[in-house]
Amino acid sequence: MKQSHQEANMKINGSVALVTGANRGLGKAFTEALLARGASKVYAAARDAASINDPRVVPLQLDITDPTSVAAAAKQAADVQLLVNNAGIATGASVLDGDEALRREMDTNYFGTVRVAREFAPVLAANGGGAIVNVLSVLSWFSLPTTAGYSASKAAAWAATNALRQELHGQGTLVTGVHIGYIDTDMAAHVDGPKVPPADVVAQVLDGVEEGLPEVLADDLSRQVKAGLSGDLRSLYPAVA
């Protein structure tokens, strides 16, 4: 029987969560916030499980680019109710730089995200539906020469998120897409300009999950760019107007 929108909402307190890319940055902030909100168990997943040193979490080896690793993680963490697809990479590749970096970004940010969601979908169904959070980016809607590969991979992940939301609705799984600009983590260390603290992003996302929101726009930049998609393209790319 299909669950209603209200029934699909979940509470963080008492839940079992898994965070990919949990060893640093936004992923680490997710694990800390989940614990602070009363999650009963948090799997902290990373390619190198030894890099997870918080005794409050369950370290989990997970390479999202490796199907065997993802399948093994889904078997090991069979009690998960909330999946946070956070792991990702940014190479700074241009569309003119060749295929290698572009393929790495697509394999991680798009195929990796989809692969994890696909393996854990039956787990979530067995545990009552739960929720998936896909960490996307404002760059899924906007591209710069140095973000061409990243933007393409996040745009593909956005499309996949919209499809997953529909496919998993019948099993009562909430799918929440998160769009955000620069976060104050190592990935954006080279950027001069406003950055959102990771804890602020995580608080908005977890609030959104509990409210049953399909999308969280976690900063003004994301809200402005999304609104700009319905306008003249030259307003988003004035340099080539």
Coordinates of N, CA and C in Angstrom, one line a residue:
M1 N 0.8 -1.2 0.0 CA 0.0 0.0 0.0 C 0.9 1.2 0.0
K2 N 0.6 2.2 -0.8 CA 1.3 3.4 -0.9 C 1.1 4.3 0.4
Q3 N 2.2 4.9 0.8 CA 2.1 5.7 2.0 C 1.8 7.1 1.5
S4 N 1.1 7.9 2.4 CA 0.8 9.3 2.0 C 2.1 10.1 2.2
H5 N 2.0 11.4 1.8 CA 3.1 12.3 1.9 C 3.5 12.4 3.4
Q6 N 2.5 12.6 4.3 CA 2.8 12.7 5.7 C 3.4 11.4 6.3
E7 N 2.9 10.3 5.8 CA 3.4 9.0 6.4 C 4.9 8.8 5.9
A8 N 5.3 9.4 4.8 CA 6.6 9.2 4.3 C 7.6 10.1 5.1
N9 N 7.2 11.1 5.8 CA 8.1 11.9 6.6 C 8.7 11.0 7.7
M10 N 9.9 11.3 8.1 CA 10.6 10.5 9.1 C 11.2 11.4 10.2
K11 N 11.5 10.9 11.3 CA 12.2 11.6 12.4 C 13.6 11.1 12.5
I12 N 14.5 12.1 12.7 CA 15.9 11.7 12.8 C 16.1 11.0 14.2
N13 N 15.5 11.4 15.2 CA 15.7 10.8 16.5 C 15.3 9.3 16.4
G14 N 16.2 8.4 16.8 CA 15.9 7.0 16.8 C 16.2 6.3 15.5
S15 N 16.5 7.0 14.5 CA 16.7 6.4 13.1 C 18.1 5.9 13.0
V16 N 18.3 5.1 11.9 CA 19.6 4.5 11.5 C 19.9 5.2 10.2
A17 N 21.1 5.8 10.2 CA 21.5 6.6 9.0 C 22.9 6.2 8.5
L18 N 23.1 6.4 7.2 CA 24.3 6.2 6.6 C 24.7 7.4 5.8
V19 N 26.0 7.9 6.0 CA 26.5 9.0 5.3 C 27.7 8.6 4.4
T20 N 27.7 8.9 3.1 CA 28.8 8.6 2.3 C 29.8 9.8 2.3
G21 N 31.1 9.6 2.1 CA 32.0 10.7 2.2 C 32.1 11.3 3.6
A22 N 32.0 10.4 4.6 CA 31.8 10.9 6.0 C 33.0 11.3 6.8
N23 N 34.2 11.1 6.1 CA 35.4 11.3 6.9 C 35.9 12.8 7.0
R24 N 35.2 13.7 6.3 CA 35.6 15.1 6.4 C 34.5 16.0 5.8
G25 N 34.7 17.3 6.0 CA 33.8 18.3 5.4 C 32.4 18.1 5.7
L26 N 31.5 18.2 4.7 CA 30.1 18.2 4.9 C 29.7 16.8 5.4
G27 N 30.3 15.8 5.0 CA 29.9 14.4 5.4 C 30.1 14.3 6.9
K28 N 31.3 14.8 7.4 CA 31.5 14.7 8.9 C 30.5 15.5 9.6
A29 N 30.1 16.7 9.1 CA 29.1 17.5 9.7 C 27.8 16.8 9.8
F30 N 27.4 16.1 8.7 CA 26.2 15.3 8.7 C 26.2 14.2 9.9
T31 N 27.3 13.5 10.0 CA 27.4 12.5 11.1 C 27.2 13.1 12.4
E32 N 27.9 14.2 12.7 CA 27.8 14.9 14.0 C 26.4 15.4 14.3
A33 N 25.7 16.0 13.3 CA 24.4 16.5 13.5 C 23.4 15.3 13.7
L34 N 23.6 14.2 13.0 CA 22.7 13.1 13.1 C 22.8 12.6 14.6
L35 N 24.0 12.4 15.0 CA 24.2 12.0 16.4 C 23.6 12.9 17.4
A36 N 23.8 14.2 17.2 CA 23.2 15.3 18.1 C 21.7 15.2 18.1
R37 N 21.1 14.8 17.0 CA 19.6 14.8 16.9 C 19.1 13.5 17.4
G38 N 19.9 12.6 17.9 CA 19.4 11.4 18.5 C 19.3 10.1 17.6
A39 N 20.0 10.2 16.4 CA 20.1 8.9 15.6 C 20.6 7.8 16.4
S40 N 20.0 6.6 16.3 CA 20.4 5.5 17.1 C 21.7 4.8 16.6
K41 N 22.0 5.0 15.3 CA 23.2 4.4 14.7 C 23.5 5.3 13.5
V42 N 24.8 5.6 13.3 CA 25.2 6.3 12.1 C 26.4 5.5 11.5
Y43 N 26.2 5.0 10.3 CA 27.3 4.4 9.5 C 28.0 5.6 8.8
A44 N 29.3 5.7 9.1 CA 30.1 6.7 8.5 C 30.9 6.0 7.4
A45 N 30.6 6.2 6.1 CA 31.1 5.5 5.0 C 32.2 6.3 4.3
A46 N 33.3 5.6 4.0 CA 34.4 6.3 3.3 C 35.2 5.2 2.5
R47 N 35.9 5.7 1.5 CA 36.7 4.7 0.7 C 37.8 4.1 1.6
D48 N 38.3 4.9 2.6 CA 39.2 4.3 3.6 C 38.5 4.4 4.9
A49 N 38.0 3.3 5.4 CA 37.3 3.2 6.6 C 38.1 3.6 7.8
A50 N 39.5 3.4 7.7 CA 40.4 3.7 8.8 C 40.5 5.2 9.0
S51 N 40.0 6.0 8.1 CA 40.0 7.4 8.3 C 38.9 7.9 9.2
I52 N 38.0 7.0 9.5 CA 36.9 7.3 10.4 C 37.3 7.0 11.9
N53 N 37.5 8.0 12.7 CA 38.0 7.8 14.0 C 37.0 8.2 15.2
D54 N 35.8 8.5 14.8 CA 34.8 8.8 15.8 C 34.2 7.6 16.4
P55 N 34.4 7.3 17.7 CA 33.9 6.1 18.3 C 32.4 5.9 18.4
R56 N 31.7 7.0 18.1 CA 30.3 7.0 18.2 C 29.6 6.5 16.9
V57 N 30.4 6.4 15.9 CA 29.8 5.9 14.6 C 30.3 4.6 14.2
V58 N 29.7 4.0 13.2 CA 30.1 2.7 12.7 C 30.9 2.9 11.4
P59 N 32.2 2.7 11.4 CA 32.9 2.9 10.1 C 32.5 1.9 9.1
L60 N 32.4 2.3 7.8 CA 32.0 1.4 6.7 C 32.8 1.7 5.5
Q61 N 33.5 0.7 5.0 CA 34.2 0.9 3.8 C 33.3 0.9 2.6
L62 N 33.4 2.0 1.8 CA 32.5 2.2 0.7 C 33.2 3.0 -0.4
D63 N 33.4 2.4 -1.5 CA 33.9 3.2 -2.7 C 32.7 3.2 -3.7
I64 N 32.1 4.4 -3.8 CA 30.9 4.5 -4.6 C 31.1 4.3 -6.1
T65 N 32.4 4.3 -6.5 CA 32.6 4.0 -8.0 C 32.8 2.5 -8.2
D66 N 32.7 1.7 -7.2 CA 32.9 0.2 -7.3 C 31.6 -0.5 -6.9
P67 N 31.0 -1.1 -7.9 CA 29.7 -1.8 -7.7 C 29.8 -2.9 -6.6
T68 N 30.9 -3.6 -6.6 CA 31.0 -4.6 -5.6 C 31.1 -4.1 -4.2
S69 N 31.8 -2.9 -4.0 CA 31.9 -2.3 -2.7 C 30.5 -1.8 -2.3
V70 N 29.7 -1.2 -3.2 CA 28.4 -0.7 -2.9 C 27.5 -1.8 -2.5
A71 N 27.5 -2.9 -3.2 CA 26.6 -4.0 -2.9 C 27.0 -4.6 -1.5
A72 N 28.3 -4.7 -1.2 CA 28.7 -5.2 0.1 C 28.3 -4.3 1.2
A73 N 28.3 -3.0 1.0 CA 27.9 -2.0 2.0 C 26.4 -2.1 2.3
A74 N 25.6 -2.3 1.3 CA 24.2 -2.4 1.4 C 23.8 -3.7 2.2
K75 N 24.6 -4.8 2.1 CA 24.4 -6.0 2.9 C 24.8 -5.8 4.3
Q76 N 25.9 -5.1 4.5 CA 26.3 -4.9 5.9 C 25.5 -3.9 6.7
A77 N 24.9 -2.9 6.0 CA 24.1 -1.9 6.6 C 22.7 -2.1 6.3
A78 N 22.1 -3.2 6.6 CA 20.8 -3.6 6.2 C 19.7 -3.0 7.0
D79 N 20.1 -2.2 8.0 CA 19.1 -1.6 8.9 C 18.9 -0.1 8.6
V80 N 19.5 0.4 7.5 CA 19.5 1.9 7.3 C 18.1 2.4 6.9
Q81 N 17.8 3.5 7.5 CA 16.5 4.2 7.2 C 16.7 5.5 6.5
L82 N 17.9 6.1 6.6 CA 18.2 7.4 6.0 C 19.5 7.3 5.4
L83 N 19.6 7.5 4.1 CA 20.8 7.5 3.3 C 21.1 8.9 2.8
V84 N 22.3 9.3 3.2 CA 22.8 10.6 2.7 C 23.9 10.4 1.7
N85 N 23.6 10.7 0.5 CA 24.5 10.6 -0.7 C 25.3 11.9 -0.7
N86 N 26.4 11.9 0.0 CA 27.2 13.1 0.1 C 28.5 13.0 -0.7
A87 N 29.1 11.8 -0.9 CA 30.4 11.7 -1.5 C 30.4 12.3 -2.9
G88 N 31.5 13.0 -3.2 CA 31.7 13.6 -4.6 C 33.1 14.1 -4.7
I89 N 33.4 14.4 -6.0 CA 34.7 15.0 -6.3 C 34.5 16.2 -7.2
A90 N 35.5 17.1 -7.2 CA 35.6 18.2 -8.2 C 37.0 18.3 -8.7
T91 N 37.2 18.2 -10.0 CA 38.5 18.2 -10.5 C 38.9 19.5 -11.1
G92 N 38.0 20.4 -11.4 CA 38.2 21.7 -12.0 C 38.4 21.5 -13.5
A93 N 37.9 20.4 -14.1 CA 38.1 20.1 -15.5 C 37.2 21.0 -16.4
S94 N 37.8 21.4 -17.5 CA 37.1 22.1 -18.5 C 36.6 21.1 -19.6
V95 N 35.6 21.5 -20.4 CA 35.2 20.6 -21.5 C 36.3 20.4 -22.5
L96 N 37.3 21.3 -22.5 CA 38.4 21.2 -23.5 C 39.6 20.5 -22.9
D97 N 39.5 20.0 -21.7 CA 40.7 19.3 -21.1 C 40.8 17.9 -21.4
G98 N 39.9 17.3 -22.1 CA 40.0 15.8 -22.3 C 39.0 15.1 -21.5
D99 N 39.0 13.7 -21.7 CA 37.9 12.9 -21.1 C 38.2 12.4 -19.7
E100 N 39.5 12.2 -19.3 CA 39.7 11.5 -18.1 C 39.1 12.1 -16.9
A101 N 39.3 13.4 -16.6 CA 38.7 14.0 -15.5 C 37.2 14.1 -15.6
L102 N 36.7 14.3 -16.8 CA 35.3 14.4 -16.9 C 34.6 13.1 -16.6
R103 N 35.3 12.0 -17.0 CA 34.7 10.6 -16.7 C 34.8 10.4 -15.2
R104 N 35.9 10.8 -14.5 CA 36.0 10.6 -13.1 C 34.8 11.3 -12.3
E105 N 34.5 12.5 -12.7 CA 33.5 13.3 -12.1 C 32.1 12.6 -12.4
M106 N 31.9 12.2 -13.6 CA 30.6 11.6 -13.9 C 30.5 10.2 -13.2
D107 N 31.5 9.5 -13.1 CA 31.5 8.2 -12.5 C 31.2 8.3 -11.0
T108 N 31.8 9.3 -10.4 CA 31.6 9.5 -8.9 C 30.2 10.2 -8.6
N109 N 30.1 11.4 -9.2 CA 29.0 12.3 -8.8 C 27.6 11.9 -9.3
Y110 N 27.7 11.2 -10.5 CA 26.4 10.8 -11.1 C 26.2 9.3 -10.9
F111 N 27.1 8.5 -11.6 CA 26.9 7.0 -11.5 C 27.0 6.5 -10.0
G112 N 28.0 7.1 -9.3 CA 28.1 6.7 -7.9 C 26.9 6.9 -7.0
T113 N 26.4 8.1 -7.2 CA 25.1 8.5 -6.4 C 24.0 7.6 -6.8
V114 N 23.8 7.3 -8.1 CA 22.7 6.5 -8.6 C 23.0 5.0 -8.1
R115 N 24.2 4.6 -8.1 CA 24.5 3.2 -7.7 C 24.2 3.0 -6.3
V116 N 24.5 3.9 -5.4 CA 24.3 3.8 -4.0 C 22.8 3.8 -3.7
A117 N 22.1 4.7 -4.4 CA 20.6 4.8 -4.2 C 19.9 3.5 -4.6
R118 N 20.4 3.0 -5.8 CA 19.8 1.8 -6.3 C 20.0 0.6 -5.3
E119 N 21.2 0.4 -4.8 CA 21.4 -0.7 -3.9 C 20.7 -0.6 -2.6
F120 N 20.5 0.7 -2.1 CA 19.9 0.8 -0.8 C 18.4 1.0 -0.9
A121 N 17.8 1.2 -2.1 CA 16.4 1.3 -2.2 C 15.6 0.1 -1.6
P122 N 16.0 -1.1 -1.8 CA 15.3 -2.2 -1.2 C 15.5 -2.3 0.3
V123 N 16.7 -1.8 0.8 CA 16.9 -1.7 2.2 C 16.0 -0.8 2.9
L124 N 15.8 0.4 2.3 CA 14.9 1.4 2.8 C 13.5 0.9 2.8
A125 N 13.1 0.2 1.7 CA 11.7 -0.3 1.6 C 11.5 -1.3 2.7
A126 N 12.4 -2.2 3.0 CA 12.3 -3.2 4.0 C 12.2 -2.6 5.4
N127 N 12.7 -1.3 5.6 CA 12.8 -0.7 6.9 C 11.7 0.4 7.0
G128 N 10.7 0.4 6.1 CA 9.6 1.3 6.3 C 9.5 2.5 5.3
G129 N 10.5 2.6 4.4 CA 10.5 3.6 3.4 C 11.7 4.6 3.6
G130 N 11.7 5.3 4.7 CA 12.8 6.2 5.0 C 13.0 7.3 4.0
A131 N 14.3 7.7 3.9 CA 14.6 8.8 3.0 C 16.0 8.7 2.4
I132 N 16.1 9.3 1.3 CA 17.4 9.5 0.6 C 17.7 11.0 0.4
V133 N 18.9 11.4 0.8 CA 19.3 12.8 0.6 C 20.4 12.8 -0.5
N134 N 20.2 13.4 -1.6 CA 21.2 13.6 -2.6 C 21.8 15.0 -2.5
V135 N 23.1 15.1 -2.2 CA 23.7 16.4 -2.1 C 24.1 16.8 -3.5
L136 N 23.4 17.8 -4.0 CA 23.7 18.3 -5.4 C 24.5 19.6 -5.3
S137 N 24.1 20.6 -6.1 CA 24.9 21.8 -6.1 C 24.1 22.9 -6.9
V138 N 24.4 24.1 -6.6 CA 23.9 25.2 -7.5 C 24.5 25.0 -8.9
L139 N 25.7 24.4 -8.9 CA 26.3 24.2 -10.2 C 25.7 23.1 -11.0
S140 N 24.6 22.5 -10.5 CA 23.8 21.6 -11.4 C 22.9 22.5 -12.3
W141 N 22.8 23.7 -12.0 CA 22.0 24.7 -12.8 C 22.8 25.7 -13.5
F142 N 24.1 25.8 -13.2 CA 24.9 26.9 -13.7 C 26.4 26.3 -13.9
S143 N 27.0 26.7 -15.0 CA 28.3 26.2 -15.2 C 29.3 27.3 -15.5
L144 N 30.6 27.1 -15.1 CA 31.7 27.9 -15.4 C 32.7 27.1 -16.1
P145 N 33.7 27.7 -16.8 CA 34.7 27.0 -17.6 C 35.4 25.9 -16.7
T146 N 35.7 26.3 -15.4 CA 36.4 25.4 -14.5 C 35.5 24.5 -13.8
T147 N 34.2 24.5 -14.0 CA 33.3 23.5 -13.4 C 32.5 22.7 -14.4
A148 N 33.0 22.7 -15.6 CA 32.2 22.0 -16.7 C 31.9 20.6 -16.3
G149 N 32.9 19.8 -15.9 CA 32.7 18.4 -15.6 C 31.9 18.2 -14.4
Y150 N 32.2 19.0 -13.4 CA 31.4 19.0 -12.1 C 30.0 19.3 -12.3
S151 N 29.7 20.4 -13.1 CA 28.4 20.9 -13.3 C 27.6 19.8 -14.1
A152 N 28.2 19.2 -15.1 CA 27.6 18.2 -15.9 C 27.2 17.0 -15.1
S153 N 28.1 16.6 -14.2 CA 27.8 15.4 -13.3 C 26.7 15.7 -12.3
K154 N 26.7 16.9 -11.8 CA 25.7 17.3 -10.8 C 24.3 17.6 -11.5
A155 N 24.3 18.0 -12.7 CA 23.1 18.2 -13.5 C 22.5 16.8 -13.8
A156 N 23.3 15.8 -14.1 CA 22.9 14.5 -14.3 C 22.3 13.9 -13.0
A157 N 23.0 14.2 -11.9 CA 22.5 13.7 -10.6 C 21.2 14.3 -10.2
W158 N 21.0 15.6 -10.6 CA 19.7 16.3 -10.3 C 18.6 15.6 -11.1
A159 N 18.8 15.2 -12.4 CA 17.9 14.5 -13.2 C 17.5 13.2 -12.6
A160 N 18.6 12.5 -12.1 CA 18.4 11.2 -11.5 C 17.6 11.3 -10.2
T161 N 17.9 12.3 -9.4 CA 17.1 12.6 -8.2 C 15.6 12.7 -8.5
N162 N 15.3 13.5 -9.5 CA 13.9 13.7 -9.9 C 13.2 12.4 -10.3
A163 N 14.0 11.5 -11.0 CA 13.5 10.2 -11.4 C 13.3 9.3 -10.2
L164 N 14.3 9.3 -9.3 CA 14.3 8.4 -8.1 C 13.1 8.8 -7.2
R165 N 12.8 10.1 -7.1 CA 11.7 10.6 -6.3 C 10.4 9.9 -6.7
Q166 N 10.2 9.8 -8.1 CA 9.0 9.2 -8.6 C 9.0 7.7 -8.5
E167 N 10.1 7.1 -8.7 CA 10.2 5.6 -8.7 C 10.1 5.1 -7.3
L168 N 10.5 5.8 -6.3 CA 10.5 5.3 -4.9 C 9.3 5.8 -4.1
H169 N 8.5 6.6 -4.7 CA 7.3 7.2 -4.0 C 6.4 6.1 -3.5
G170 N 6.2 5.1 -4.3 CA 5.3 4.0 -4.0 C 5.8 3.2 -2.8
Q171 N 7.0 3.2 -2.4 CA 7.5 2.4 -1.3 C 7.7 3.3 -0.1
G172 N 7.2 4.6 -0.2 CA 7.2 5.5 0.9 C 8.5 6.1 1.2
T173 N 9.4 6.2 0.2 CA 10.8 6.7 0.4 C 10.8 8.2 0.0
L174 N 11.1 9.1 0.9 CA 11.3 10.5 0.5 C 12.7 10.7 -0.1
V175 N 12.7 11.4 -1.2 CA 14.0 11.7 -1.9 C 14.2 13.2 -1.9
T176 N 15.2 13.7 -1.2 CA 15.4 15.1 -1.1 C 16.7 15.5 -1.8
G177 N 16.6 16.5 -2.7 CA 17.7 17.0 -3.4 C 18.2 18.3 -2.7
V178 N 19.5 18.4 -2.6 CA 20.0 19.6 -1.9 C 20.9 20.4 -2.8
H179 N 20.6 21.7 -3.0 CA 21.3 22.6 -3.8 C 22.0 23.6 -2.9
I180 N 23.3 23.8 -3.1 CA 24.0 24.7 -2.3 C 25.2 25.3 -3.1
G181 N 25.6 26.5 -2.8 CA 26.8 27.1 -3.4 C 28.1 26.6 -2.7
Y182 N 28.9 27.5 -2.4 CA 30.2 27.2 -1.8 C 30.0 26.9 -0.3
I183 N 30.5 25.8 0.2 CA 30.5 25.4 1.6 C 31.9 25.6 2.1
D184 N 32.0 26.0 3.4 CA 33.3 26.2 4.0 C 34.0 24.9 4.3
T185 N 34.5 24.2 3.3 CA 35.2 22.9 3.5 C 36.4 22.9 2.6
D186 N 37.2 21.8 2.7 CA 38.4 21.7 1.9 C 38.2 21.9 0.4
M187 N 37.0 21.4 -0.1 CA 36.8 21.4 -1.5 C 36.7 22.8 -2.0
A188 N 36.3 23.8 -1.2 CA 36.1 25.2 -1.6 C 37.2 26.0 -1.0
A189 N 38.3 25.4 -0.5 CA 39.4 26.2 0.1 C 40.0 27.2 -0.8
H190 N 40.0 27.0 -2.1 CA 40.6 27.9 -3.1 C 39.7 29.1 -3.4
V191 N 38.5 29.1 -3.0 CA 37.5 30.1 -3.4 C 37.5 31.3 -2.5
D192 N 37.6 32.5 -3.1 CA 37.4 33.7 -2.3 C 35.9 34.1 -2.4
G193 N 35.3 34.4 -1.3 CA 33.9 34.8 -1.4 C 33.1 34.1 -0.3
P194 N 31.8 34.4 -0.3 CA 31.0 33.9 0.8 C 30.9 32.3 0.8
K195 N 31.0 31.7 1.9 CA 30.8 30.3 2.1 C 29.9 30.0 3.2
V196 N 29.1 29.0 3.1 CA 28.1 28.6 4.1 C 28.8 27.6 5.0
P197 N 28.7 27.8 6.4 CA 29.2 26.8 7.3 C 28.5 25.4 7.1
P198 N 29.3 24.3 7.1 CA 28.7 23.0 6.9 C 27.5 22.7 7.9
A199 N 27.7 23.1 9.1 CA 26.6 22.9 10.1 C 25.3 23.5 9.7
D200 N 25.4 24.7 9.1 CA 24.2 25.4 8.7 C 23.5 24.6 7.5
V201 N 24.2 24.1 6.6 CA 23.7 23.3 5.5 C 23.0 22.1 6.1
V202 N 23.7 21.4 6.9 CA 23.2 20.1 7.5 C 21.9 20.4 8.2
A203 N 21.8 21.4 9.0 CA 20.6 21.7 9.8 C 19.4 21.9 8.9
Q204 N 19.6 22.7 7.8 CA 18.5 22.9 6.9 C 18.1 21.6 6.2
V205 N 19.1 20.7 5.9 CA 18.7 19.5 5.2 C 18.0 18.5 6.1
L206 N 18.4 18.4 7.4 CA 17.8 17.5 8.3 C 16.4 18.0 8.7
D207 N 16.3 19.3 8.8 CA 14.9 19.9 9.0 C 14.0 19.6 7.8
G208 N 14.6 19.7 6.6 CA 13.8 19.4 5.4 C 13.3 18.0 5.3
V209 N 14.2 17.1 5.7 CA 13.8 15.7 5.7 C 12.7 15.4 6.7
E210 N 12.8 16.0 7.9 CA 11.7 15.8 8.8 C 10.4 16.4 8.4
E211 N 10.5 17.5 7.6 CA 9.3 18.2 7.0 C 8.8 17.5 5.8
G212 N 9.5 16.5 5.2 CA 9.1 15.8 4.0 C 9.3 16.6 2.8
L213 N 10.3 17.5 2.8 CA 10.6 18.4 1.6 C 11.3 17.6 0.5
P214 N 10.9 17.8 -0.7 CA 11.6 17.1 -1.8 C 12.9 17.9 -2.3
E215 N 13.0 19.1 -1.8 CA 14.2 19.9 -2.3 C 14.5 20.9 -1.2
V216 N 15.8 21.1 -1.0 CA 16.3 22.1 0.0 C 17.3 23.0 -0.8
L217 N 17.0 24.3 -0.8 CA 17.9 25.3 -1.4 C 18.5 26.0 -0.2
A218 N 19.8 25.7 0.0 CA 20.4 26.0 1.3 C 21.1 27.3 1.4
D219 N 21.1 28.1 0.3 CA 21.6 29.5 0.4 C 21.0 30.4 -0.6
D220 N 21.2 31.7 -0.5 CA 20.6 32.6 -1.4 C 21.0 32.4 -2.8
L221 N 22.3 32.1 -3.0 CA 22.8 31.9 -4.4 C 22.0 30.8 -5.1
S222 N 21.7 29.7 -4.4 CA 20.9 28.6 -5.1 C 19.5 29.1 -5.4
R223 N 18.9 29.8 -4.5 CA 17.6 30.3 -4.7 C 17.5 31.3 -5.9
Q224 N 18.6 32.2 -6.0 CA 18.6 33.1 -7.1 C 18.9 32.5 -8.4
V225 N 19.8 31.5 -8.5 CA 20.1 30.8 -9.8 C 18.9 30.0 -10.2
K226 N 18.2 29.3 -9.3 CA 17.0 28.5 -9.7 C 16.0 29.5 -10.3
A227 N 15.7 30.6 -9.6 CA 14.7 31.6 -10.2 C 15.2 32.1 -11.5
G228 N 16.5 32.2 -11.7 CA 17.0 32.8 -13.0 C 16.8 31.8 -14.2
L229 N 16.6 30.5 -13.9 CA 16.5 29.6 -15.0 C 15.3 29.9 -15.9
S230 N 14.3 30.5 -15.3 CA 13.1 30.8 -16.1 C 13.2 32.1 -16.9
G231 N 14.3 32.8 -16.7 CA 14.5 34.1 -17.4 C 15.4 34.0 -18.6
D232 N 15.8 35.1 -19.1 CA 16.8 35.2 -20.3 C 18.1 34.6 -19.9
L233 N 18.6 33.6 -20.6 CA 19.9 33.0 -20.3 C 21.0 34.0 -20.2
R234 N 20.9 35.1 -20.9 CA 22.0 36.1 -20.8 C 22.1 36.7 -19.4
S235 N 21.1 36.6 -18.6 CA 21.2 37.2 -17.3 C 22.1 36.3 -16.4
L236 N 22.1 35.0 -16.7 CA 23.0 34.1 -15.9 C 24.4 34.1 -16.5
Y237 N 24.6 34.4 -17.7 CA 25.9 34.4 -18.4 C 26.1 35.7 -19.1
P238 N 26.3 36.8 -18.3 CA 26.4 38.2 -18.9 C 27.7 38.3 -19.7
A239 N 28.7 37.5 -19.4 CA 30.0 37.6 -20.1 C 29.9 37.3 -21.6
V240 N 28.9 36.6 -22.0 CA 28.7 36.2 -23.4 C 27.4 36.8 -24.0
A241 N 26.9 37.7 -23.2 CA 25.6 38.3 -23.7 C 25.9 39.2 -25.0

